[in-house]
XYZ file of C-alpha atoms in Angstrom:
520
model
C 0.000 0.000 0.000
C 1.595 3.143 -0.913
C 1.959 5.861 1.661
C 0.895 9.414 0.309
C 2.775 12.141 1.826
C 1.666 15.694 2.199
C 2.621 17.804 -1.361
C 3.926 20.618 0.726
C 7.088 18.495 2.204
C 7.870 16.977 -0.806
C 8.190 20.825 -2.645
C 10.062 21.596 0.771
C 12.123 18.605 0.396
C 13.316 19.353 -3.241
C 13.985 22.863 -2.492
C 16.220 22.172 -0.125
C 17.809 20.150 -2.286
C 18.161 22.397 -5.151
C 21.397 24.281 -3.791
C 23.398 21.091 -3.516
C 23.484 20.878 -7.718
C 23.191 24.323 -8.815
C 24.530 26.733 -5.562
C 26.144 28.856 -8.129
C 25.245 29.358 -11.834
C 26.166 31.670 -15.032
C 24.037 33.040 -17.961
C 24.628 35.558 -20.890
C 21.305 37.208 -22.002
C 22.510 36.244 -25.303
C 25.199 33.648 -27.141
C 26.066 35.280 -30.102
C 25.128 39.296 -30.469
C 25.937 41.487 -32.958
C 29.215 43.116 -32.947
C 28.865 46.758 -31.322
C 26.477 45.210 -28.734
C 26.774 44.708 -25.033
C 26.330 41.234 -23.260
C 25.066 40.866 -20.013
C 26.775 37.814 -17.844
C 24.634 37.069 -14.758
C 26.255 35.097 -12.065
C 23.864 33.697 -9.409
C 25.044 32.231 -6.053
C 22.126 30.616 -3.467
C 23.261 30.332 0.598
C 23.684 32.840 3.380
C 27.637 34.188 2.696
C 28.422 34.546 -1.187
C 31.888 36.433 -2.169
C 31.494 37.011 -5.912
C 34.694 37.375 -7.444
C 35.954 40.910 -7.987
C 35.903 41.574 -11.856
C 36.919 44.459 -13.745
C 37.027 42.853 -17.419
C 35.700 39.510 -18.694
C 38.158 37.773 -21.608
C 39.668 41.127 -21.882
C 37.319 43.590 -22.282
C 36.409 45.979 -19.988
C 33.319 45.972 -17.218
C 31.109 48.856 -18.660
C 28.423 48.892 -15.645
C 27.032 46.187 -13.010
C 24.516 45.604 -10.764
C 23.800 43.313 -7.873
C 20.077 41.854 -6.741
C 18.921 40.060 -3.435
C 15.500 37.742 -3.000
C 14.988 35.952 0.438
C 12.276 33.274 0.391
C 10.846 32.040 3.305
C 9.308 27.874 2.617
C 7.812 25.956 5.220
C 10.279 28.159 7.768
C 13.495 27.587 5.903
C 14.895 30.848 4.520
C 17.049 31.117 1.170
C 18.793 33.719 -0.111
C 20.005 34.102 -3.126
C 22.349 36.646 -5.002
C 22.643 37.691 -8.605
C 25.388 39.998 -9.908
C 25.036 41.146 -13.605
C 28.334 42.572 -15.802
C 28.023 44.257 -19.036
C 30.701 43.877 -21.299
C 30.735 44.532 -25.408
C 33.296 41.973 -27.112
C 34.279 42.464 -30.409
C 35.167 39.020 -31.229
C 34.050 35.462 -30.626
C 35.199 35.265 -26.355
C 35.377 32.541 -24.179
C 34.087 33.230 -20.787
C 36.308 31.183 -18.527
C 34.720 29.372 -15.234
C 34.211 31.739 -12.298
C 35.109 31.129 -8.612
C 32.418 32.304 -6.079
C 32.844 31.538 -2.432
C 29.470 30.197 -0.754
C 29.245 29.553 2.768
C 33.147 29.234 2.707
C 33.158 26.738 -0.168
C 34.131 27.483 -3.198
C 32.155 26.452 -5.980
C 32.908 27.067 -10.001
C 30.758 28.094 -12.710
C 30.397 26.275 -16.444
C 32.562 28.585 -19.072
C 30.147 30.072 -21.630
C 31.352 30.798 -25.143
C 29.996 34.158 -27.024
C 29.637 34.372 -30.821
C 29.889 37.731 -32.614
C 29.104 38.401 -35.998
C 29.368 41.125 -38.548
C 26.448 43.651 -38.867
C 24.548 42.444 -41.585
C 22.488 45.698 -43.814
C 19.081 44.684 -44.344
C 18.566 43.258 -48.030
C 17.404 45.827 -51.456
C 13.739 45.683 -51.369
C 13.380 45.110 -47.407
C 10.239 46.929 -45.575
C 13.347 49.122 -43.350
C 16.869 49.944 -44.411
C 19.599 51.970 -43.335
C 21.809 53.528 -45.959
C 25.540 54.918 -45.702
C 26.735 57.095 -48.480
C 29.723 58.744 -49.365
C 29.687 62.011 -51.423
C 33.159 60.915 -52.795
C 35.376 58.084 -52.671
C 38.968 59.705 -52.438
C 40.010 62.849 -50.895
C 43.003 64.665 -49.380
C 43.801 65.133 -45.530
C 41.705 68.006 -44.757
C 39.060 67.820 -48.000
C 35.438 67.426 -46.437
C 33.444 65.085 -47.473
C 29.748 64.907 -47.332
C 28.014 61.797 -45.461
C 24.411 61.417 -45.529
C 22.614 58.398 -43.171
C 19.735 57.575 -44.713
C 16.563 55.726 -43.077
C 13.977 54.569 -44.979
C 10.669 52.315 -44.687
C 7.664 51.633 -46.749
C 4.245 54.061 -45.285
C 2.602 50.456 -44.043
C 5.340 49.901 -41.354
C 4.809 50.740 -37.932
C 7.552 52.715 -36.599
C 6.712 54.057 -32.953
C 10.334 55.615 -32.647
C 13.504 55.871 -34.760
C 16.967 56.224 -32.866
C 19.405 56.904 -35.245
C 23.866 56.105 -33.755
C 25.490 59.346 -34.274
C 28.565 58.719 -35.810
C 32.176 58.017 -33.876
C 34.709 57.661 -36.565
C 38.457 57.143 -35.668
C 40.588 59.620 -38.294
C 37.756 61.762 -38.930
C 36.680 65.409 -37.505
C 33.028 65.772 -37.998
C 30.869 68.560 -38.593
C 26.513 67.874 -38.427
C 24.716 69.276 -41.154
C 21.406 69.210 -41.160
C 20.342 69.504 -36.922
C 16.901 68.494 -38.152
C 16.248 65.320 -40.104
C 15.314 65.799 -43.945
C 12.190 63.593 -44.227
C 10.785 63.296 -48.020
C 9.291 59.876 -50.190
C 12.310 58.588 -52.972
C 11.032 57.040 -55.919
C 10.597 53.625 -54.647
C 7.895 54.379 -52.372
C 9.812 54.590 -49.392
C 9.334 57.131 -46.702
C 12.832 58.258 -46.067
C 14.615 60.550 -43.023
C 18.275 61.811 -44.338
C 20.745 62.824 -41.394
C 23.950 64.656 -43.043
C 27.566 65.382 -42.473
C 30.868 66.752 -43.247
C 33.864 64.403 -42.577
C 37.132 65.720 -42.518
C 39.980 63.086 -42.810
C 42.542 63.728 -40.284
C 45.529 61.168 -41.546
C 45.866 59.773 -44.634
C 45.165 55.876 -46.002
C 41.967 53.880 -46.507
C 40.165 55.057 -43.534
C 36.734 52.354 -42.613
C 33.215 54.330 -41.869
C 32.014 51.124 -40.131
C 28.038 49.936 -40.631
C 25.896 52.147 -38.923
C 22.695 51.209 -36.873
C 19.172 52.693 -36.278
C 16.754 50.889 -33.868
C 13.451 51.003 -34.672
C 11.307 50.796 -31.850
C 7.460 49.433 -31.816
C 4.864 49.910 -28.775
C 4.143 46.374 -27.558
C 1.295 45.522 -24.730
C 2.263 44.353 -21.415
C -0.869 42.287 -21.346
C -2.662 44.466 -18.976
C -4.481 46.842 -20.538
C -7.746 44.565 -21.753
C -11.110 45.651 -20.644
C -13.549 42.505 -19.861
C -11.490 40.129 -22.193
C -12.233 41.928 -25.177
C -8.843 41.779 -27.593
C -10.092 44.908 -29.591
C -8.543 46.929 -26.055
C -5.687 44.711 -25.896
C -4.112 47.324 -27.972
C -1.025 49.288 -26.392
C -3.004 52.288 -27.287
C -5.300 51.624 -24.404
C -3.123 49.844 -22.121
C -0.006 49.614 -20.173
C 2.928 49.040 -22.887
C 6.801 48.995 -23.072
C 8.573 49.949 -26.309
C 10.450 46.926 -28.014
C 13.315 47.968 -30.204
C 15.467 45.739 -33.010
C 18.045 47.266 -34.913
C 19.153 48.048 -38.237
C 22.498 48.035 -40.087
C 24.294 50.181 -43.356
C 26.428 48.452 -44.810
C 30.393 49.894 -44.075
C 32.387 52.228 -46.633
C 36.065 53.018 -47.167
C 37.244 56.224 -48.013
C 40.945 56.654 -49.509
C 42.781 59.659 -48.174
C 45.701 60.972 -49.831
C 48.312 62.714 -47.559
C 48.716 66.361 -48.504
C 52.001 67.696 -50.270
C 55.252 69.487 -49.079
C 53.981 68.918 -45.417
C 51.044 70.925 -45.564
C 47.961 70.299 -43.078
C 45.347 72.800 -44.213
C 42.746 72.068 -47.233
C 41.222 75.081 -48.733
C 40.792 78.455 -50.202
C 41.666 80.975 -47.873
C 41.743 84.992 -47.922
C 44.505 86.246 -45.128
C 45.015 90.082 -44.093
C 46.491 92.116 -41.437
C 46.908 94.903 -39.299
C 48.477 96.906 -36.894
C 46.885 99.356 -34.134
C 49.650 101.984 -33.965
C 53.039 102.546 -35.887
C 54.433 104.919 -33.070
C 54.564 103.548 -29.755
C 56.319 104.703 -26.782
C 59.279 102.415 -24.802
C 57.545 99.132 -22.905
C 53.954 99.973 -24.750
C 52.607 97.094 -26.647
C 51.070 97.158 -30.547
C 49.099 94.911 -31.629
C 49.308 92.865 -34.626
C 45.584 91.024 -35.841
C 46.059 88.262 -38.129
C 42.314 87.491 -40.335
C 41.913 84.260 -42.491
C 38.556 83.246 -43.534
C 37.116 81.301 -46.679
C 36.131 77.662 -47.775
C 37.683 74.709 -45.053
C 38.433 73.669 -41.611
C 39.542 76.788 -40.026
C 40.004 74.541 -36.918
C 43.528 72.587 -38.216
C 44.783 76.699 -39.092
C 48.183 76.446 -37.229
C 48.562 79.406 -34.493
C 51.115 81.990 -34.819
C 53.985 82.303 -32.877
C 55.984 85.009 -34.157
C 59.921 85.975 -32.392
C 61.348 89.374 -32.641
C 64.549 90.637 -31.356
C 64.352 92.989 -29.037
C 61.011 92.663 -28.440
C 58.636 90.859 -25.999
C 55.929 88.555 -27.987
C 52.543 87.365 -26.118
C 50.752 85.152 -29.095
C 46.915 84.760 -27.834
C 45.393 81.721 -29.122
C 42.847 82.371 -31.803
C 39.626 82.272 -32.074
C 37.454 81.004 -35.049
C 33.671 80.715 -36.139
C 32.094 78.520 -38.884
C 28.833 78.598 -41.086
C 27.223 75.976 -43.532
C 26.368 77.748 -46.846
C 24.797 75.739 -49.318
C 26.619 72.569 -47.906
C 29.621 73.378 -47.543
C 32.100 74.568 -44.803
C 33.574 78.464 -43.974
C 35.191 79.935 -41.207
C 36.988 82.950 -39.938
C 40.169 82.750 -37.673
C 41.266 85.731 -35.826
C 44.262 86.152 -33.685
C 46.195 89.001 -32.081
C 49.414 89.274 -31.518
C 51.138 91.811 -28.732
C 54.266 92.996 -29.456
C 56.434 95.197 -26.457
C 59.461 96.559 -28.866
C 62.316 98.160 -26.994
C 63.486 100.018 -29.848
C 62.341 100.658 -33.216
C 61.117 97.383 -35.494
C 60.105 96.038 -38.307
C 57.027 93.500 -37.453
C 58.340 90.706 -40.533
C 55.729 89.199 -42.578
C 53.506 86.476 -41.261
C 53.446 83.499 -43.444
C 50.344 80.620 -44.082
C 50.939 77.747 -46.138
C 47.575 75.426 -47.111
C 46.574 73.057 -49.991
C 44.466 74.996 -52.654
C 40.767 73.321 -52.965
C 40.579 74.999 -56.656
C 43.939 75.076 -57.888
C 44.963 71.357 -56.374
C 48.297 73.053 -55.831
C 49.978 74.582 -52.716
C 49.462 77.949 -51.816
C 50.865 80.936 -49.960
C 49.359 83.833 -48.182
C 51.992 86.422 -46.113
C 51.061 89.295 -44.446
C 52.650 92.692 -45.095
C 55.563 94.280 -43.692
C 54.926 96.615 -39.939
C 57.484 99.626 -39.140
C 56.802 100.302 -35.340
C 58.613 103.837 -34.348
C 59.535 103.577 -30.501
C 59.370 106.776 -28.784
C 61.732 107.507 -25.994
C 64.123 104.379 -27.102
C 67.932 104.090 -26.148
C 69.681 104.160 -29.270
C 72.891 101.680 -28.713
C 76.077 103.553 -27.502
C 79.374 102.727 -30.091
C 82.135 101.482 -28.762
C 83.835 103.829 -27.085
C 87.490 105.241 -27.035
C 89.977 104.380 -24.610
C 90.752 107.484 -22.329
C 93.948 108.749 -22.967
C 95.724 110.070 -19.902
C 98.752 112.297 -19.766
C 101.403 111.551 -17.105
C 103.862 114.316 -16.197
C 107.935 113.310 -16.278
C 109.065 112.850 -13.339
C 110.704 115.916 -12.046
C 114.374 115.875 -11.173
C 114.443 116.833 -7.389
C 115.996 120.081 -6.811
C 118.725 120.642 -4.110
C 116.467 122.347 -1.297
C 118.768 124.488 1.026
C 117.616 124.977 4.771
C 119.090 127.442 6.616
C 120.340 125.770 9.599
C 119.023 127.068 12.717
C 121.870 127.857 15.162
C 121.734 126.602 18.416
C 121.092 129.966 19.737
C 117.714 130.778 17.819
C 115.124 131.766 20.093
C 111.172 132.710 19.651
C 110.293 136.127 20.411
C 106.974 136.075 22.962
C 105.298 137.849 19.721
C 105.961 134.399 17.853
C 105.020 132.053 20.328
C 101.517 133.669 21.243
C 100.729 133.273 17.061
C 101.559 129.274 16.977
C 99.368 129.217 20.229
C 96.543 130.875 18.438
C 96.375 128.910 15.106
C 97.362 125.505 17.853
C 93.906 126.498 19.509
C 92.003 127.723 16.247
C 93.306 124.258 14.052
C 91.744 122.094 17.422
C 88.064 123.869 17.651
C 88.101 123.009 13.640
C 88.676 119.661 14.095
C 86.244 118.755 16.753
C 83.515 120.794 14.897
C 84.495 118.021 11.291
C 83.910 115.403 14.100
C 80.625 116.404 15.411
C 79.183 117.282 11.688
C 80.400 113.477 10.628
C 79.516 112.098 13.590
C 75.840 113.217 12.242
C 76.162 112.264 8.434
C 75.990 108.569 10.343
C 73.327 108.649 12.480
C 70.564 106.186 10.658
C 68.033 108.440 8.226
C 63.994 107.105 7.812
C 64.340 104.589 5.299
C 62.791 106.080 2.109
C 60.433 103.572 -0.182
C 61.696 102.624 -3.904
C 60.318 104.516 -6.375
C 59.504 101.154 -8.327
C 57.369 100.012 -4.555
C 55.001 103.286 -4.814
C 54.492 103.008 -8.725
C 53.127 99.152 -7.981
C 51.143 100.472 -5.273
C 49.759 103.470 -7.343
C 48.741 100.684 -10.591
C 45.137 100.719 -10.615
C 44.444 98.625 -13.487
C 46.359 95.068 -15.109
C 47.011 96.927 -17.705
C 49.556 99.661 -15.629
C 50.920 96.771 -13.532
C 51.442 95.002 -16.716
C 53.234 97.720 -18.738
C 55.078 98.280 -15.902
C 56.934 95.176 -14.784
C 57.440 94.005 -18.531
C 60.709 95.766 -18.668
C 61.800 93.268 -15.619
C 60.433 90.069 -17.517
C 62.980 87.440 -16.031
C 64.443 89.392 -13.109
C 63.151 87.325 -10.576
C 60.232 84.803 -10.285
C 57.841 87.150 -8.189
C 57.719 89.346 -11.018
C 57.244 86.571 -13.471
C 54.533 84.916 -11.923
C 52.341 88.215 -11.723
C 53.608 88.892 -15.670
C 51.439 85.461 -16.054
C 48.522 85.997 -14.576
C 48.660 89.387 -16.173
C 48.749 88.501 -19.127
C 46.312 85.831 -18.490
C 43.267 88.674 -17.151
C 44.246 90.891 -20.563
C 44.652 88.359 -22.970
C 43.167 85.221 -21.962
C 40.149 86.239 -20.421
C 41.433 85.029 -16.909
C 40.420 87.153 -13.510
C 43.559 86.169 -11.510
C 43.928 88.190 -7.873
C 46.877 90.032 -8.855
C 49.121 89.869 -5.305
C 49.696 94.015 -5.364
C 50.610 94.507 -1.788
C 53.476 91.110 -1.938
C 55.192 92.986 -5.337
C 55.539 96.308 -3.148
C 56.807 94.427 -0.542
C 59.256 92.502 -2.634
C 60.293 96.066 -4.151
C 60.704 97.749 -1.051
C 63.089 94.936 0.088
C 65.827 95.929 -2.925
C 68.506 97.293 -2.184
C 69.109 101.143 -3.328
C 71.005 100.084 -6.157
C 68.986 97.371 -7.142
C 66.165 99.876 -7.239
C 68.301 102.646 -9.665
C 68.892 99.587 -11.308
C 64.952 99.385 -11.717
């Protein structure tokens, strides 16, 4: 007679016996993906102390995100807990994922290796309800030449299509430029509904450079099942229900473009217009002029080189330029603009300014220079020549004369007359001497130190622009008055708003010594 047991222990018994064949397990949501897309791996671990291990790339390729989940059930008064930790990685080739060691309840137990497949995008056939086109306006061009892309959706008007997510292009090589911000939607000749997305490459090294396939996922409403009303399927539409959006993806096919490495060194592609000007010819000693450099016309105004210009004699602060671009009828301009200040210590001649770029018309190289600058420096030093060695006269020496004496006999005497005059000029040659001692005796006594002119003309600078003009002449004198020429210059020129330490540089002045301040 068979003995029937109660259903609820038997479910209790093979619970409890679950963990002892499958305390730790590992999943990918998917075995072979599509290269470009990310695969989940979801380890799982049942008992009460799990120690995943600690990760940070899977067969090489980096851990993009994770996540960890907890569930506690409670079954006929036995509790279980059980962990899941979930890794997102993207491979980009077939990858074996090796077994894993989690600890559980202090035993180690191993997970089954998984294997991942990855395939090539594959573009959806000619003639297929959806497509996603990749074209190229050209298929060679130079480093630098733009070139037009245009992504092109398309499906016929009896698809449904709840949303369109088109992957902005990442290309390696490239500098790219969007178009259109808008997408172009029109109907080709086919039938087709289509939404154009366009853009300007520009090839930033030369050889056959790979646009890879390019995706759009298409995504459709779907119901969650929950939306009916009384069983009737007519309001199991999404439209009246709960619904999430499912989404499935589709592929260009990839293009190559060859780039051909511009001549003589050259890294601009264009056609260019260059001018430039001065602000003053006459300047006074330690006053800057400025120089403005202008380029604008048809190309990436972004590779234009900065200038860096050296001048003897003269201090040179280059600002780094500044440039704006427009889309005319498709295609690229821009302006660069730089200025250039320039502290001459004497008179100078600001040499032309040369740009070299590849002509977009021509197909040659090409040459625009600036013209010539004569700055006249008021006030300058002009340079002493050499001068002549001082020519000093010596007189012969003298031949020494025979000097007679009178000898004084042994009975020569002073008369009282005589000897009251030497006492006189005795007494008047001692009252001099102590009044020279008192009067030097004063010329030492310590005087109320005096500050350098240079301290009070720091301390009277009200603007950057004073201090600035002021301490250039010192440029490399001393690090204090380098590090305030910096952030000087970086307020005036760089847009910066540096606290300029005023107070420290009059201190550091009044320190000199008096001829280190003539010297100033």
């Amino acid at each position: 007679m068979m003995t029937k047991r109660p259903l609820g222990k038997i479910l209790a018994l093979l619970l409890l016996g679950l963990p002892l064949f499958a305390a730790v397990t590992a999943t990918v949501d998917n075995p072979a993906v599509t290269r470009g897309d990310p695969v989940t791996l979801t380890i799982s671990a049942t008992g009460d102390d799990i120690r995943f291990p600690a990760l940070t790339e899977i067969a090489g390729y980096p851990i993009q995100s994770r996540g960890t989940s907890r569930n506690i059930s409670i079954v006929n008064g036995h509790t279980t807990r059980a962990v899941e930790q979930r890794l997102v990685f993207t491979p980009t080739e077939d990858t074996a994922i090796p077994a894993l060691d989690v600890t559980v309840d202090g035993t180690v137990e191993h997970t089954l290796p998984l294997h991942v497949k990855v395939v090539a995008p594959q573009a959806a056939a000619k003639g297929a309800p959806v497509q996603m086109l990749l074209r190229l306006s050209k298929a060679k061009a130079y480093v630098g030449e733009p070139v037009e892309l245009d992504l092109v959706f398309k499906y016929l008007p009896g698809e449904r299509i709840d949303d369109i997510r088109i992957s902005e292009p990442t290309l390696e090589h490239f500098w790219i430029k969007r178009i259109n911000t808008q997408a172009e939607r029109s109907a080709d000749s086919e039938g087709y509904i289509t939404q154009s997305y366009r853009y300007l490459l520009f090839p930033q090294q030369s050889g056959d450079l790979e646009i890879p396939a390019i995706f759009a996922q298409i995504g459709t409403k779907v119901s969650t099942g929950r939306g009916g009303m009384g069983g009737d399927p007519f309001f199991n539409d999404p439209f009246f229900g709960a619904a999430r959006m499912q989404y499935r993806k589709v592929y260009s096919e990839p293009a190559t473009l060859h780039v051909t490495a511009l001549p003589q060194g050259l890294e601009v592609y264009g056609r260019f217009t260059m001018h430039a000007d001065i602000d003053k010819t006459s300047v006074d000693t330690n006053k800057p002029v400025n120089l403005h450099i202008h380029i604008e016309g048809n190309g990436n105004v972004e590779d234009i080189p900065k200038f860096d210009p050296h001048f003897a004699h003269a201090i040179v602060y280059a600002n780094d330029p500044k440039t704006t671009s427009t889309l005319q009828d498709g295609k690229y301009f821009g302006t660069f603009d730089q200025t250039i200040a320039i502290i001459p210590d004497r008179d100078l001649t600001v040499t032309p300014q040369t740009f070299r770029y590849f002509d977009a018309k021509t197909a040659q190289p090409a040459t625009l220079q600036t013209p010539p600058f004569f700055v006249k420096v008021k006030g300058a030093a002009s340079v002493p020549a050499a001068a002549a060695a001082p020519h000093v006269e010596t007189a012969a020496p003298a031949t020494a004369a025979a000097v007679q004496t009178p000898a004084l006999s042994g009975s020569s005497r002073f008369s009282p007359l005589e000897a009251l005059g030497i006492f006189a000029a005795g007494a008047a040659a001692g009252v001099l001497s102590y009044w020279l001692l008192l009067l030097r005796g004063r010329d030492r006594l310590p005087k109320k130190r005096e500050l350098p002119p240079m301290a009070k003309r720091v301390k009277a600078a009200k603007s950057d622009r004073t201090l600035f003009e002021l301490l250039l002449p010192l440029k490399g004198s001393a690090k204090p008055i380098d590090d305030a020429l910096a952030q000087l210059e970086a307020n005036l020129y760089r847009g910066a708003d540096h606290a300029v330490d005023r107070k420290a540089l009059a201190d550091y002045f009044g320190g000199q010594t008096g001829e280190d301040v003539a010297l100033i």
